[in-house]
Amino acid sequence: MSQQAPQEIGQLSFGLMDPEEYREMSATKIITADTYDDDGFPIDMGLMDPRLGVIDPGLECKTCGKHSGSCNGHFGHIELAAPVIHVGFAKLIRRLLRGTCRECAKLCLTEDEKREFIDNLDRTRALGQDLNDVTKSAIRQARKKDRCPHCSEPQYDIQHEKPTTYYEVQQVLSSEYSDMIAEAMEPGEDSERVTPTELAEETGIDAGRIQEILSGEFRPREEDRKAIESALDVDLTEEDMNKLMPSDIRDWFEAIPDEDIEVLGINSDRSRPEWMILTVLPVPPVTARPSITLDNGQRSEDDLTHKLVDIIRINQRFMENREAGAPQLIIEDLWELLQYHVTTFMDNEISGTPPARHRSGRPLKTLSQRLKGKEGRFRGSLSGKRVNFSARTVISPDPTLSLNEVGVPDRVAKEMTQTMNVNERNLDEARRYVSNGPEAHPGANYVRRADGRRLKVTEKNCEELAEKVEPGWEVSRHLIDGDIVIFNRQPSLHRMSIMAHEVVVMPYKTFRLNTVVCPPYNADFDGDEMNMHALQNEEARAEARVLMRVQEQMLSPRFGENILGAIQDHVTATYLLTNENPHFNETQALDLLRATSIDELPDADGTEDGAEYWTGRTVFSELLPEDLNLEFMSSAGDNVLIENGELVEGTIDEDAVGAFGGEVVDTIAKQYSRTRGRIFINEVSSVAVRTIMHFGFSISIDDESIPPAAQAQVDEAIEEANERVEELIDTYEAGELESLPGRTIDETLEMKIMQTLGQARDSAGDIAEDSFDDDNPAVVMAESGARGSMLNLTQMAGCVGQQAVRGERINRGYENRTLSHFEENDLSADAHGFVEHSYREGLNPKEFFFHAMGGREGLVDTAVRTSKSGYLQRRLINALSELETQYDGTVRDTSDTVVQFEFGEDGTSPVEVSSSEDEAAVDVEEIADRVMESEFADENEKDEFLGETREPTNLSEHADDWWLAQSDD
Amino acid sequence: MVDVSNHTLVPDHNLLEEGELEEVLEEYNIQKTDLPKIKRTDPALTKEAEVGDVVKIVRDSRTTDEAVVYRLVVE
Ligand SMILES: [Mg+2]
Ligand SMILES: [Zn+2]
Ligand SMILES: [Zn+2]
């Protein structure tokens, strides 16, 4: 049938819809607000008329004859008793009212102006820019005209009262005109009294008329009014708001000529402005607003149906009242009510209009609410939707898993299934799953017989069903260890936010991850949840395993280095293991390596007290590839040298094995393989965990306390700084402060104070730092790059320092002071947020308050930044989503326009090429050396090959000339 | 007026000869209009550039030393 055949969309056109078209496509006119009769059958010409489509299975559509599911439904229509404004076009209606003549309805622009705007429109359209800019300026120009350039009718201002009321603002004769004239005739400060006769003479109005005007018996006409106004220098007018009814507007718009609306960018073939005023309302098919039968048998109608009921009721009342000749006031009230219902039918979230509510008080979800926003049709149902075979739960850490694995709760594994195609070879296996039933773990939930019938596996039928399973069947078995699944944490900001993991089924309710995959997901375990998707066909599983597995995503395309690696305590541990190169006895060394693949210790580094010992660096070297050579600077500041897989010297820390570009991890992943990289990271983290358990690592308040002597020094440094600030303030107040170039005196003072206090904080920090040992845990963490910095430490032990809002000392609060605890215009350090205590000492109340101010700014900044950058990224992704790298290396868009002639203009992979500026992007020489080395067994063979010139063989005699020329030099 | 084409950050913009253009179009199997565009009024272009010409832009690259791009002169 034709509906099954694929169809191609030839063209889409957007425009207004002709009311005639509504009537033509309508399956029925709707005249009654009732939906079902007493027997539960839909009422003809009611809102549930069977001609509008079917929702109940088994019934036949009265319009197309099809059944529910294949009938898409058919529109009906309501004939509105009076025209109403379409809210969606309120702004365009206002523009047209302002730009066209109230008398002849032509656009208030001269022919030349019109032509100019049409040209401008064509140009803008060709450039693909916003047409609105042109049409807006056309309206602005038309609105400037006081009189119509075509019929010279004076034009009035149009006021728009949101959402759908329009007024014409006219200047009319004030009702108190006689009093106003009389008052103006009285003698003023610099004017004589004006007699009626004088007024008559000056204005040329009959003296008797003047008398009548003064007594209020006669309203002067416009010319007379103007004459009196100019004679007496008064304004006799007042503003009159003349409401434009939708019917008036419709008549007005009908008269706008086609060529005039073209100037406003409206295609007159498709859209006429009067169609923005509705006379017919299309009624959506019942399939778009299905009614639900509740458990108690009661029918519950869709919000749209409720709204349509309101519209029909008011529509009927309107017609009845009009026929009965009801007073204009009542008609207008009903008209407004009809407008309200039609407006909220389309959009129920208009500011200034109370939303239409359900009986329960919940605002109704009408047309626009169905489409708009995150949960709307576009973002909620079309671009993204809920899927089957997915699970979501809290995550927690498990350092015993490989980074490629994910711990899946057994209850998830039993819900999520993989389809097994049964054949001779896996028949026994398949039967075993089925016989386990749906409750026992490696079981099955469904089977599909060869004839396509799907059967549910239950506790009761599983044994029986297992017998019947045979080749050709499909078994939906539980997830088991080793299955590949996709794992994701929102927000999915880069491709490593979605990676494939191998399943390890586990007890309890959380997903378990190795902590080294936290950086790519940006996950922590303070309640984070993640999603898992079970893959449903072989292609997907193969693709996930080859391209998406965690180890394949080890290198980040963002900066071209590893994103997986040691974090936090791992880094602390490798530092402890290698920095001072401690000694371990055999038991200890074996214990460190016991979770790795190394089961034999190398030769001991020496003997101590009669027992052999191994150094930390030797233990670490066991994890390195045999032939690795590397030299770099560590984060702790020493030189790390690795020769033939042996760590000769240096500290292994953040810069060596850390996530985000740890040198050793990066090199292994690039020079060996991702698999070798994965093994290395797993083993480093295992060794690190054992190491930190061996040494023990904890931190306490005492670790941040400094000796009294040091504290006295810190206090002295701060006291000194305070004195220097006082001196600066004195010089400033004496007017002796010299301003820095390009700065005012005040700015100079501020800068100098900030500088002085900054130095004070630094020297307090230095003093504090000197009193810490190298084995202080905070120092170890800062040195190794595991967590925190020296600044954090000095703030804890020395002095917190200046608090800032907007990069300045704190200046806000009361008039001329920050808090009422200070005198006005106090410029001193403590009055503007200098915190001289350390976190360990504790802050005093004033300091605490300033600290909260600075802290709050930071919080607000991050909140604003994330929302801003999120939206920016959304737009960027949408703009670039259709660009694709072609097989010829070019990057093109969907219309085949070249965007880049070579991917990234260099054709290099952002994963393999580090984007850090300090080294060459591609070290060709180094790569060449490595390749050469791996090609030859030893140096001799290589030299032989490089020095060798092979005699050309089988050369024809015709090439003798060439041969001679070659051997000449 | 400052001639921006002499600025160190502005790469060379050279007009393409007829023959060269053919080669480029053939290499990428495209029409002239599939090329990225550049406005005739762009200050980096030479005075001789006319609408419909194609310029070859040779930029410095950290990875490949030189990155070549072609643009069609428009408007
Ligand atoms: Mg969290
Ligand atoms: Zn139908
Ligand atoms: Zn007119």
Coordinates of N, CA and C in Angstrom, one line a residue, chain A residues 194 197-205 227 230-232:
Chain A
V194 N -8.5 87.9 28.3 CA -9.0 87.8 26.9 C -10.6 87.8 27.0
T197 N -15.1 88.4 22.9 CA -15.1 89.1 21.6 C -13.7 89.1 20.9
E198 N -12.7 89.3 21.8 CA -11.4 89.3 21.3 C -11.1 87.9 20.7
L199 N -11.5 86.9 21.5 CA -11.3 85.5 21.1 C -11.9 85.2 19.7
A200 N -13.2 85.7 19.6 CA -13.9 85.5 18.4 C -13.2 86.2 17.2
E201 N -12.7 87.4 17.4 CA -11.9 88.1 16.4 C -10.7 87.3 16.0
E202 N -9.9 86.9 17.0 CA -8.7 86.3 16.7 C -8.8 84.9 16.0
T203 N -9.8 84.2 16.4 CA -10.0 82.8 15.8 C -10.9 82.8 14.6
G204 N -11.6 84.0 14.4 CA -12.5 84.0 13.2 C -13.8 83.2 13.4
I205 N -14.1 82.8 14.7 CA -15.3 82.1 14.9 C -16.4 83.1 15.3
A227 N -7.8 76.4 16.3 CA -7.8 77.9 16.3 C -7.7 78.4 17.7
S230 N -4.4 77.7 19.5 CA -3.3 78.5 19.2 C -3.5 79.9 19.7
A231 N -4.8 80.4 19.7 CA -5.0 81.7 20.2 C -4.7 81.8 21.7
L232 N -5.1 80.8 22.4 CA -5.0 80.9 23.9 C -3.8 80.1 24.4

